[in-house]
JSON list of C-alpha atoms in Angstrom, two decimals:
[
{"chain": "A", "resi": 1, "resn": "UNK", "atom": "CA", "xyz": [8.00, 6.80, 8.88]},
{"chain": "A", "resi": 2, "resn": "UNK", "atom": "CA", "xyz": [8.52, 8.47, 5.31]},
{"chain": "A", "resi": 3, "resn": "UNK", "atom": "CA", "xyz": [10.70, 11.48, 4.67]},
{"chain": "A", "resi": 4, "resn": "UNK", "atom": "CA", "xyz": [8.08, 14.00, 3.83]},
{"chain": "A", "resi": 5, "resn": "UNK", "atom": "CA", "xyz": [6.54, 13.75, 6.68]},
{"chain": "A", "resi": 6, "resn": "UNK", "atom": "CA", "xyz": [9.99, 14.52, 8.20]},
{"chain": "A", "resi": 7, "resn": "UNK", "atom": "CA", "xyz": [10.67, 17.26, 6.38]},
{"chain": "A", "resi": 8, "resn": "UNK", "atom": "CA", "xyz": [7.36, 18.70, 7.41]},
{"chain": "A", "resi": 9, "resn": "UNK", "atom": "CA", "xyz": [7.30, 17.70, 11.09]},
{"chain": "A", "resi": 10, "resn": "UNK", "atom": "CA", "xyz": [11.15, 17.98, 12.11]},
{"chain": "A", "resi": 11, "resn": "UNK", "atom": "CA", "xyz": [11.56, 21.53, 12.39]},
{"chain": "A", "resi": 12, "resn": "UNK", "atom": "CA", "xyz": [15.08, 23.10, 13.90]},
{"chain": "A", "resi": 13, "resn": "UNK", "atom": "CA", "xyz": [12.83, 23.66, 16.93]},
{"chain": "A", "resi": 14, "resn": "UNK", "atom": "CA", "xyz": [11.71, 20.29, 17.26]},
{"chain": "A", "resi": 15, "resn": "UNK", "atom": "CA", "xyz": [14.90, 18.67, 16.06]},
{"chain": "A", "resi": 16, "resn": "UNK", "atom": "CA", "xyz": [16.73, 20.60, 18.99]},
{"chain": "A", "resi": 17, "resn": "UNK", "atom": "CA", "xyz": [14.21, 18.45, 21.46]},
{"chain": "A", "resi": 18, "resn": "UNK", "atom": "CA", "xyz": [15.17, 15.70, 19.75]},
{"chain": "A", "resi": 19, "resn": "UNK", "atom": "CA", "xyz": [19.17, 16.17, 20.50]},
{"chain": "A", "resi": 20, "resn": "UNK", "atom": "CA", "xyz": [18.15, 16.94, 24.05]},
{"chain": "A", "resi": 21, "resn": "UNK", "atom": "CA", "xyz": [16.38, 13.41, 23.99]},
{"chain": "A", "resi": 22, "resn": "UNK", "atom": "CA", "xyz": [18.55, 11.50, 22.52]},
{"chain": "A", "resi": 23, "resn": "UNK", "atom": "CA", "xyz": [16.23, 10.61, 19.05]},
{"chain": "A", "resi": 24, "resn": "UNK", "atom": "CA", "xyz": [17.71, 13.25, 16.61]},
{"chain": "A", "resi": 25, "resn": "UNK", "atom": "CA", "xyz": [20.60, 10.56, 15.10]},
{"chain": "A", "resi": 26, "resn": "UNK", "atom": "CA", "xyz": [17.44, 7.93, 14.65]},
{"chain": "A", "resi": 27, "resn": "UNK", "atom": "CA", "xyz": [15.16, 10.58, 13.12]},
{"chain": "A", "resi": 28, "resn": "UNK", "atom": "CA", "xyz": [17.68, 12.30, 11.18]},
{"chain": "A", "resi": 29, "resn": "UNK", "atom": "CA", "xyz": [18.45, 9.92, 8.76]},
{"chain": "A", "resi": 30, "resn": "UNK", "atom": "CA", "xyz": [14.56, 9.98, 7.26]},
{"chain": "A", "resi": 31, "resn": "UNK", "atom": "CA", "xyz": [15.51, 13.61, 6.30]},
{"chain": "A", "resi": 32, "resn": "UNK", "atom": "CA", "xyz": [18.90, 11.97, 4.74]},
{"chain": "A", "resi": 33, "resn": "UNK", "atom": "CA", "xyz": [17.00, 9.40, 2.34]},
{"chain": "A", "resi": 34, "resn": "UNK", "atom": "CA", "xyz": [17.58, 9.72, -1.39]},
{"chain": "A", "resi": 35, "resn": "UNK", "atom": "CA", "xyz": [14.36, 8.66, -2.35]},
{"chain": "A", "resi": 36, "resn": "UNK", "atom": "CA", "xyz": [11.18, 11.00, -0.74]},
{"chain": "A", "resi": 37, "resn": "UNK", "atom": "CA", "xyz": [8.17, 8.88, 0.19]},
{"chain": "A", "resi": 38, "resn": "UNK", "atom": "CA", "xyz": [4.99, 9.20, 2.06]},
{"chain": "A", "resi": 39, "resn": "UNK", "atom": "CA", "xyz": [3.37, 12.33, -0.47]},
{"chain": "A", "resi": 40, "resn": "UNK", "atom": "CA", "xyz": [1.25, 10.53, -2.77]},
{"chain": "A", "resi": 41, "resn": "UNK", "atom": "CA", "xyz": [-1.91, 7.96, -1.66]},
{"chain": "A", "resi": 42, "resn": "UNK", "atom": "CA", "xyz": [-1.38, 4.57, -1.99]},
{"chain": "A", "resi": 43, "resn": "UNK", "atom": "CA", "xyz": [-3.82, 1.43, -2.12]},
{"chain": "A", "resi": 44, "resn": "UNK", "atom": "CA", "xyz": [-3.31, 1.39, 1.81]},
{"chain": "A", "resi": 45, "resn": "UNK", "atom": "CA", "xyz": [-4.30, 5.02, 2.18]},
{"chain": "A", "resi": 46, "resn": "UNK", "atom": "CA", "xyz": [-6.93, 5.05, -0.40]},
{"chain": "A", "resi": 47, "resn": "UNK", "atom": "CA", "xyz": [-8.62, 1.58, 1.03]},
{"chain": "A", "resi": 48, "resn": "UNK", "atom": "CA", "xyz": [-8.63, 3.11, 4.71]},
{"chain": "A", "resi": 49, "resn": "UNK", "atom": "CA", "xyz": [-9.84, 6.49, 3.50]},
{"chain": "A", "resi": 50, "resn": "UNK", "atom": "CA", "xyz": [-12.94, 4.85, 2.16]},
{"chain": "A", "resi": 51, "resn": "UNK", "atom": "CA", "xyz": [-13.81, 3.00, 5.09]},
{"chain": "A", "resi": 52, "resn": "UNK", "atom": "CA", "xyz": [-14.27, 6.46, 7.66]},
{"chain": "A", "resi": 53, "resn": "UNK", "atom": "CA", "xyz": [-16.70, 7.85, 8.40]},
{"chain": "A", "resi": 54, "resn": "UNK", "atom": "CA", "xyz": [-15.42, 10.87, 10.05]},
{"chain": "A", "resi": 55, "resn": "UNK", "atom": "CA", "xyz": [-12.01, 12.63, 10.77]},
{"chain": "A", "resi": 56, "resn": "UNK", "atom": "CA", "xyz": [-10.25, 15.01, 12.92]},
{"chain": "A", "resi": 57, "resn": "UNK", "atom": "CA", "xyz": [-8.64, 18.30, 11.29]},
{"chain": "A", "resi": 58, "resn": "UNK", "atom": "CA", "xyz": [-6.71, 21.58, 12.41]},
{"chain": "A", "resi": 59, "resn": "UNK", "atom": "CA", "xyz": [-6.26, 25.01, 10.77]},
{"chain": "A", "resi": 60, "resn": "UNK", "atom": "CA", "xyz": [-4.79, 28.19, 12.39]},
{"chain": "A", "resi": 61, "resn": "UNK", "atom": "CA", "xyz": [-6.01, 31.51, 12.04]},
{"chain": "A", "resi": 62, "resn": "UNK", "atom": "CA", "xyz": [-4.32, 34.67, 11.22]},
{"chain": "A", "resi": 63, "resn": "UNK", "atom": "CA", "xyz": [-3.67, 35.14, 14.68]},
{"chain": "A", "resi": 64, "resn": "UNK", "atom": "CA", "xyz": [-1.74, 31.75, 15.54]},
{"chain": "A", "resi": 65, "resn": "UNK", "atom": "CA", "xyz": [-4.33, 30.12, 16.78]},
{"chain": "A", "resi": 66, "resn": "UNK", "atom": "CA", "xyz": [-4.54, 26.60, 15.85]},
{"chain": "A", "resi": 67, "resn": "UNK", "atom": "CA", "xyz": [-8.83, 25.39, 15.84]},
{"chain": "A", "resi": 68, "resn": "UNK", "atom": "CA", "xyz": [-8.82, 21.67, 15.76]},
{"chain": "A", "resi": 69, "resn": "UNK", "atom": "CA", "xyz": [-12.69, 20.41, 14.11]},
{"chain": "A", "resi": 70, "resn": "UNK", "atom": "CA", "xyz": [-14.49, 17.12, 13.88]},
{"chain": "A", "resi": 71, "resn": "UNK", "atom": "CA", "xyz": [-16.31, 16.41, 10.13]},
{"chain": "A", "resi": 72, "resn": "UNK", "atom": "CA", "xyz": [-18.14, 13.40, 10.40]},
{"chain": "A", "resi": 73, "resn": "UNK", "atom": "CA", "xyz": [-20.46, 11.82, 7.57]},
{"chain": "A", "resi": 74, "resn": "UNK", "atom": "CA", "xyz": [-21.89, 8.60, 5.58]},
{"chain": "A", "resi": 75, "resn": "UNK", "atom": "CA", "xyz": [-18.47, 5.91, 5.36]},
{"chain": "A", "resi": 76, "resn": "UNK", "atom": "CA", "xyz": [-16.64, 7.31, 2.39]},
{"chain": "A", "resi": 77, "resn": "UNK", "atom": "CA", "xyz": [-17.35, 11.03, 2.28]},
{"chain": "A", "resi": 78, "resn": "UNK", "atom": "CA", "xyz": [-14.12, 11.68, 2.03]},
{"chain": "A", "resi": 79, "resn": "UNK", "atom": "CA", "xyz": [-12.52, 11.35, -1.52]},
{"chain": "A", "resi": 80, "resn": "UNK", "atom": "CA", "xyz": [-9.82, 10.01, -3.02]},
{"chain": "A", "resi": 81, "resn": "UNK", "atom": "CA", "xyz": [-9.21, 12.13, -6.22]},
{"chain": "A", "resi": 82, "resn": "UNK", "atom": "CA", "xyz": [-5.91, 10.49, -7.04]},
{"chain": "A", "resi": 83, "resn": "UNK", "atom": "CA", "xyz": [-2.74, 9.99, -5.55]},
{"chain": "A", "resi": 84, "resn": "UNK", "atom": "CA", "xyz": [-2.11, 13.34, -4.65]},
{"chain": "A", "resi": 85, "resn": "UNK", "atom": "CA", "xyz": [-5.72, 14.96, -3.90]},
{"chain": "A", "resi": 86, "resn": "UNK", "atom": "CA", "xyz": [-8.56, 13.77, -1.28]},
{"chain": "A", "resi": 87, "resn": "UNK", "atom": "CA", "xyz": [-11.94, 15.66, -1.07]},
{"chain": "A", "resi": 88, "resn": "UNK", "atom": "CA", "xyz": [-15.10, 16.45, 0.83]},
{"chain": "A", "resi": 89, "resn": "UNK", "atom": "CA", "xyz": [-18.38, 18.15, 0.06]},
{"chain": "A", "resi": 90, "resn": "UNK", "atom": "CA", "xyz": [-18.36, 21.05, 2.72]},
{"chain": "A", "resi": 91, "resn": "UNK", "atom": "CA", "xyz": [-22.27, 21.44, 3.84]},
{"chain": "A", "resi": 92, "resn": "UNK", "atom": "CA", "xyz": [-24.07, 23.96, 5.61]},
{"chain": "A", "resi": 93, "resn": "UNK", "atom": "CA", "xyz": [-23.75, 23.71, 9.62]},
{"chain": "A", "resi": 94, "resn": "UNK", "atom": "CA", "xyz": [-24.09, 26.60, 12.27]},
{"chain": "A", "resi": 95, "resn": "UNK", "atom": "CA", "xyz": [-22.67, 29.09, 9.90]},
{"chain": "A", "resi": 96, "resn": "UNK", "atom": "CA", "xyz": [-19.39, 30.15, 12.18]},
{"chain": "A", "resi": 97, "resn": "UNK", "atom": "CA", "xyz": [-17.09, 29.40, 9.71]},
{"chain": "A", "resi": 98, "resn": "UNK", "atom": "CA", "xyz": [-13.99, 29.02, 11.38]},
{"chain": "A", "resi": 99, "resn": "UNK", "atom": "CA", "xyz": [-12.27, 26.60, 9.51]},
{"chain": "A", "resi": 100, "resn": "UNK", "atom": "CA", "xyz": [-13.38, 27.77, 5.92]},
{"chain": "A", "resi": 101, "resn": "UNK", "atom": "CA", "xyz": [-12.07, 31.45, 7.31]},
{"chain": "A", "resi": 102, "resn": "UNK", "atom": "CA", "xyz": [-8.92, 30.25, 8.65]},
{"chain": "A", "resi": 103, "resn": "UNK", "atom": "CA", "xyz": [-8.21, 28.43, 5.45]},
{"chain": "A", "resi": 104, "resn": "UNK", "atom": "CA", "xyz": [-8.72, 31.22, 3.28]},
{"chain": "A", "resi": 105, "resn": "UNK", "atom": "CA", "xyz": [-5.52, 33.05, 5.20]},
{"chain": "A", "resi": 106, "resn": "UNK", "atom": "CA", "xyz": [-3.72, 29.98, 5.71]},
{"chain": "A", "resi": 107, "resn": "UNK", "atom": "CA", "xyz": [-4.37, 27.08, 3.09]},
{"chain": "A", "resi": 108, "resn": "UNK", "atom": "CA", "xyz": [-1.98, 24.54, 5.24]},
{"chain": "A", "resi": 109, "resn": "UNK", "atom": "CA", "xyz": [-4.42, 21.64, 6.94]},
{"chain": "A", "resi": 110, "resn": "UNK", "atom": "CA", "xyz": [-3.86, 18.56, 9.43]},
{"chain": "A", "resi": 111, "resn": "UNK", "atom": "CA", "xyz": [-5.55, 15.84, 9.06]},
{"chain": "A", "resi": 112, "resn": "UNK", "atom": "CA", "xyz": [-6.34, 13.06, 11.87]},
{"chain": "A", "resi": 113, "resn": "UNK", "atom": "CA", "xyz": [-8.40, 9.62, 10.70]},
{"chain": "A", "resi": 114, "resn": "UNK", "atom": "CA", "xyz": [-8.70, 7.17, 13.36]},
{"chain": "A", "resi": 115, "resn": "UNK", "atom": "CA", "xyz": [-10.18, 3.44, 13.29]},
{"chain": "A", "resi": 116, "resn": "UNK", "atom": "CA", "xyz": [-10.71, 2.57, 16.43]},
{"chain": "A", "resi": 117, "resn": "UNK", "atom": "CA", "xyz": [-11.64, -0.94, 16.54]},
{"chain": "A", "resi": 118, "resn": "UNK", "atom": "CA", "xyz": [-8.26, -1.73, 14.72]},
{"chain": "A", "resi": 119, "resn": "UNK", "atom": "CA", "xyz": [-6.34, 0.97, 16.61]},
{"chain": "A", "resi": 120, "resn": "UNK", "atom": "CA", "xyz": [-4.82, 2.48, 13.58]},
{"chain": "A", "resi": 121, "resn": "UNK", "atom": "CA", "xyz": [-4.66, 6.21, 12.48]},
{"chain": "A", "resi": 122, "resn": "UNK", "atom": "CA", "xyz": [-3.26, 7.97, 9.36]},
{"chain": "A", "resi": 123, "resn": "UNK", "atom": "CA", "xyz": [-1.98, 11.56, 10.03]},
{"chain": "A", "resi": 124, "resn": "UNK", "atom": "CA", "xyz": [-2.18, 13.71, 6.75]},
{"chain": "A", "resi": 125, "resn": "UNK", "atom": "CA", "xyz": [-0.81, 17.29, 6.00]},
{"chain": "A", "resi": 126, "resn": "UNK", "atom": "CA", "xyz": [-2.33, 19.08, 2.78]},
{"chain": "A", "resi": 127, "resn": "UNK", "atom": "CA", "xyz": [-2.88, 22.63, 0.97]},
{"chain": "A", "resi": 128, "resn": "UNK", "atom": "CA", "xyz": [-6.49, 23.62, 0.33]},
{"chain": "A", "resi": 129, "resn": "UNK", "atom": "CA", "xyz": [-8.06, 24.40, -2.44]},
{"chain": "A", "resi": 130, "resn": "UNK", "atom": "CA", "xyz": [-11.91, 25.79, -1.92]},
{"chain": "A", "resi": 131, "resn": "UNK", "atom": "CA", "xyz": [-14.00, 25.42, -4.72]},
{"chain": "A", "resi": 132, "resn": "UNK", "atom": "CA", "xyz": [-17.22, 27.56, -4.29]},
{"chain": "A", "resi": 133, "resn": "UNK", "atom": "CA", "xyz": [-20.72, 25.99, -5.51]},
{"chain": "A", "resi": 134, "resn": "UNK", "atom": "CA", "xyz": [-22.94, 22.98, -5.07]},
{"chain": "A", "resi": 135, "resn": "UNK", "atom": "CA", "xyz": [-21.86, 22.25, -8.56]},
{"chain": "A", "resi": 136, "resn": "UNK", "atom": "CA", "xyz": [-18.34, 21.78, -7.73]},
{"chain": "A", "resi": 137, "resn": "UNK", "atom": "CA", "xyz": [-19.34, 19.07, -5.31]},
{"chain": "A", "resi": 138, "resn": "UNK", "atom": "CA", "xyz": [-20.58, 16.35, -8.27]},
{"chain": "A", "resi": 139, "resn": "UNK", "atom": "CA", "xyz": [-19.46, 13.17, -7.16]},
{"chain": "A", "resi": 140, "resn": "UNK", "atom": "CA", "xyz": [-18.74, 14.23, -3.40]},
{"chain": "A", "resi": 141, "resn": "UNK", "atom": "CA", "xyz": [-22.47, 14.34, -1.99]},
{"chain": "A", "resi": 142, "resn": "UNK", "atom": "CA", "xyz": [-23.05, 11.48, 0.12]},
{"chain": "A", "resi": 143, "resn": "UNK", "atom": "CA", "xyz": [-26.36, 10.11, -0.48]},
{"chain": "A", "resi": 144, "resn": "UNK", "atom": "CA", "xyz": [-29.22, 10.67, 1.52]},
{"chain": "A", "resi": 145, "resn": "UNK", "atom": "CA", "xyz": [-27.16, 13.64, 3.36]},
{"chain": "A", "resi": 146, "resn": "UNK", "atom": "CA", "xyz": [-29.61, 16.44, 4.59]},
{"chain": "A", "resi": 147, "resn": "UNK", "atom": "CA", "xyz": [-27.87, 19.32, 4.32]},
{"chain": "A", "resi": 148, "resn": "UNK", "atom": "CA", "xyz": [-27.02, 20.96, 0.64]},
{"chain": "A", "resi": 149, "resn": "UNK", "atom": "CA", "xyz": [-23.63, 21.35, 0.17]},
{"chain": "A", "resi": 150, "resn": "UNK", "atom": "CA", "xyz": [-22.10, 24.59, -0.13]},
{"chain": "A", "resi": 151, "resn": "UNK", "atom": "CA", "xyz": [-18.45, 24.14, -1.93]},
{"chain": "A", "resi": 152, "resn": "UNK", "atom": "CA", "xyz": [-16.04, 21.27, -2.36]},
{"chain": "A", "resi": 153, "resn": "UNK", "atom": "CA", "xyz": [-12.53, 21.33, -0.37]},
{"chain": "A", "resi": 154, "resn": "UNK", "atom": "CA", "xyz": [-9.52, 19.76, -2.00]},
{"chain": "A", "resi": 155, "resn": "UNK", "atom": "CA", "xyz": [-6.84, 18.62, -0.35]},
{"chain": "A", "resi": 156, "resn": "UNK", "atom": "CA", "xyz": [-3.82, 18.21, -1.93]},
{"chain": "A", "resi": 157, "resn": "UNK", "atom": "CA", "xyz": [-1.41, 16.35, 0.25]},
{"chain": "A", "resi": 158, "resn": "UNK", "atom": "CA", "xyz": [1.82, 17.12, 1.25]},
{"chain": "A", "resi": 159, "resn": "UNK", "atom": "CA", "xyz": [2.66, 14.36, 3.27]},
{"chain": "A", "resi": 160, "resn": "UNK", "atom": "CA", "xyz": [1.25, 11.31, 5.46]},
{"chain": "A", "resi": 161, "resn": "UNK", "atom": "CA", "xyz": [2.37, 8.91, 8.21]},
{"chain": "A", "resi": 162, "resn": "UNK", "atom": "CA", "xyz": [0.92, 6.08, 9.94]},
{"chain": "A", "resi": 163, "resn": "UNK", "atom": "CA", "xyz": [0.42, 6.49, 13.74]},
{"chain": "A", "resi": 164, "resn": "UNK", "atom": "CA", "xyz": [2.26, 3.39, 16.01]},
{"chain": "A", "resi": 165, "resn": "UNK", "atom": "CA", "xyz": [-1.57, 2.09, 17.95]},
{"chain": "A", "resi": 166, "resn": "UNK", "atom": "CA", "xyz": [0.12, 2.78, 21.35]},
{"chain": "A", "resi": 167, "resn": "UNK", "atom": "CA", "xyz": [-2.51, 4.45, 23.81]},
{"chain": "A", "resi": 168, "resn": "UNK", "atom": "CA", "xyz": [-5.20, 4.47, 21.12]},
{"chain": "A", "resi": 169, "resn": "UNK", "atom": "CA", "xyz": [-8.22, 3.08, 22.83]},
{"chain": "A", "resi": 170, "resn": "UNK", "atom": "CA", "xyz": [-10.87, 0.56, 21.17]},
{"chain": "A", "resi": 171, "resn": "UNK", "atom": "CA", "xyz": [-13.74, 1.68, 20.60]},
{"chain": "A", "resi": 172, "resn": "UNK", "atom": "CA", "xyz": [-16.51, 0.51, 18.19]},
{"chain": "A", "resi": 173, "resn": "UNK", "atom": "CA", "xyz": [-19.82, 2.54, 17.30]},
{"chain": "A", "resi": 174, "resn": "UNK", "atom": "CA", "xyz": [-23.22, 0.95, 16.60]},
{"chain": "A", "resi": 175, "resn": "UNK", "atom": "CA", "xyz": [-22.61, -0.12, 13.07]},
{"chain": "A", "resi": 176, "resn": "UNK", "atom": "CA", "xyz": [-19.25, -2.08, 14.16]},
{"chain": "A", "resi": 177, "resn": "UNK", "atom": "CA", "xyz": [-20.61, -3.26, 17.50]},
{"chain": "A", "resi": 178, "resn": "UNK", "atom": "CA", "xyz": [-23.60, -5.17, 15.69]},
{"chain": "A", "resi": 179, "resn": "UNK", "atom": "CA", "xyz": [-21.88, -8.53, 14.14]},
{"chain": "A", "resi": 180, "resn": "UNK", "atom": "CA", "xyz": [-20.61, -9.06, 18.00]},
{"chain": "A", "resi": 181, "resn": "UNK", "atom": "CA", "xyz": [-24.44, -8.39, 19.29]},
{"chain": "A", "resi": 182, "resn": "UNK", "atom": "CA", "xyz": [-26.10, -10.47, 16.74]},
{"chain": "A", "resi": 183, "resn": "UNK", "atom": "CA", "xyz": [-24.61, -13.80, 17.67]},
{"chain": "A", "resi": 184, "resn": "UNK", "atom": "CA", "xyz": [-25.51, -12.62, 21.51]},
{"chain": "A", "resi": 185, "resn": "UNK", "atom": "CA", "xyz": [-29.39, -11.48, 20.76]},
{"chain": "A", "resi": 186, "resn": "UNK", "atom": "CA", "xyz": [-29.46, -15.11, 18.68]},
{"chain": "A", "resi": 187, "resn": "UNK", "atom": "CA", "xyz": [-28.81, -17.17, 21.69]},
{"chain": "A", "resi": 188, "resn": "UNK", "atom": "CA", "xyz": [-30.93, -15.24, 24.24]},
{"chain": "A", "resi": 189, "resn": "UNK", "atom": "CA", "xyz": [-33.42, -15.62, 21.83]},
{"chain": "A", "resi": 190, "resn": "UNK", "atom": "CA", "xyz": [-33.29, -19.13, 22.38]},
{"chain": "A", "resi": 191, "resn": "UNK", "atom": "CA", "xyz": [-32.42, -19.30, 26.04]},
{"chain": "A", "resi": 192, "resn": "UNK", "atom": "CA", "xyz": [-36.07, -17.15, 26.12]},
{"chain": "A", "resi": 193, "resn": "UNK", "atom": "CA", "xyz": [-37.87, -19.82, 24.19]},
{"chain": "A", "resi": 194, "resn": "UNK", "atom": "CA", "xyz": [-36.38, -22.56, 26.37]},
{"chain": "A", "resi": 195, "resn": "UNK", "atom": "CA", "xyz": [-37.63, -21.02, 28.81]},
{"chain": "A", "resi": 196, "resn": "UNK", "atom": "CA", "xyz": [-40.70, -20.42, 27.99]},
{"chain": "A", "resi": 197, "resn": "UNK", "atom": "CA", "xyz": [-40.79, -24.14, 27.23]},
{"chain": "A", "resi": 198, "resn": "UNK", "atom": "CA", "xyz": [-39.71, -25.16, 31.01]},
{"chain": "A", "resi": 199, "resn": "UNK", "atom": "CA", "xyz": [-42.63, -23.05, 32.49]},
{"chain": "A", "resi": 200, "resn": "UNK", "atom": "CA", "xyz": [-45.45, -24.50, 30.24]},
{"chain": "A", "resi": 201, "resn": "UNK", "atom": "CA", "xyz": [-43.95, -27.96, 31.10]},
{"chain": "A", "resi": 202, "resn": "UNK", "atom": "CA", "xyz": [-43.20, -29.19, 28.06]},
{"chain": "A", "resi": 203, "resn": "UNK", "atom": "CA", "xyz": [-39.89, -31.94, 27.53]},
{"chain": "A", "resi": 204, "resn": "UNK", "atom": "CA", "xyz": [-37.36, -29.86, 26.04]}
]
């Protein structure tokens, strides 16, 4: 677990919880490393960024409410700029809002990305920047995407930490389920033909 995710998540509040239960020694000495760690993407990050195709992510508005949001898209929507900065070309949905809105009070974002079939997930915490345009979103529209995009958002991040897999459940869509099905449509294929062969008689 690196320290800037520490410094971000350990607040007094939750670092009282922690003395309560026992944790706060354990946890307390990522806050007391010399060296800070976990604020800039690495090959790790940057190779498991690529590979989603869709992530979880929470703003609050300027009321304290925190609005958590699905963004899904083609695998690799999401950026990596460079070792500090990740990316997505925002498009046009239902036209609520909500997160662009809350973002433009409060610039602070968290960021869920979950592969399920491996059970891993990367939690990220970032400042927004909103970049207004289609133009600004060069090099972020996915291809064949049917929406036009309306701006580009920037993350900048703050901080990351990999998720322990306990609890997350597998679960594969289409595209990942496939290789397993092919093998299985291949041989009842030829259990069919066999078959076939059996009821016309013929010597297998």
């Amino acid at each position: 677990m690196p320290r800037a995710f520490a410094e971000i998540a350990f607040t007094e509040s939750v670092r009282e919880h922690q003395k309560r239960q026992g944790s706060a020694r354990a946890y307390g000495r990522l806050l007391e490393t010399p060296e800070r760690s976990g604020d800039r993407i690495g090959v790790a990050e940057a190779a498991f960024i690529a590979e989603r195709d869709g992530f979880y992510q929470a703003t609050v508005s300027e009321t304290g409410w925190p609005y958590v949001q699905f963004r899904g898209g083609p695998r690799g929507f999401l950026k990596v700029v460079d070792e500090k900065t990740i990316a997505y070309a925002d498009f046009s949905g239902n036209k609520q809002y909500i997160s662009l809105g809350n973002l433009t009070d409060n610039a602070r974002l968290a960021m869920i990305l979950m592969d399920y079939p491996n059970r891993r997930r990367l939690k990220i915490w970032g400042t927004v920047e909103i970049i207004e345009g289609a133009e600004a979103t060069d090099g972020l529209f996915p291809t064949g995407a049917r929406a036009a995009p309306e701006r580009a958002i920037l993350i900048h991040v703050e901080a990351f930490d990999w998720n322990c897999p306990s609890h997350i459940p597998e679960r594969l869509t289409l595209e990942e389920l496939e290789p397993h099905l092919a093998p299985l449509r291949s041989q009842l294929a030829q259990l069919k033909a066999e078959n076939e062969r059996l009821k016309a008689g013929q010597k297998v």
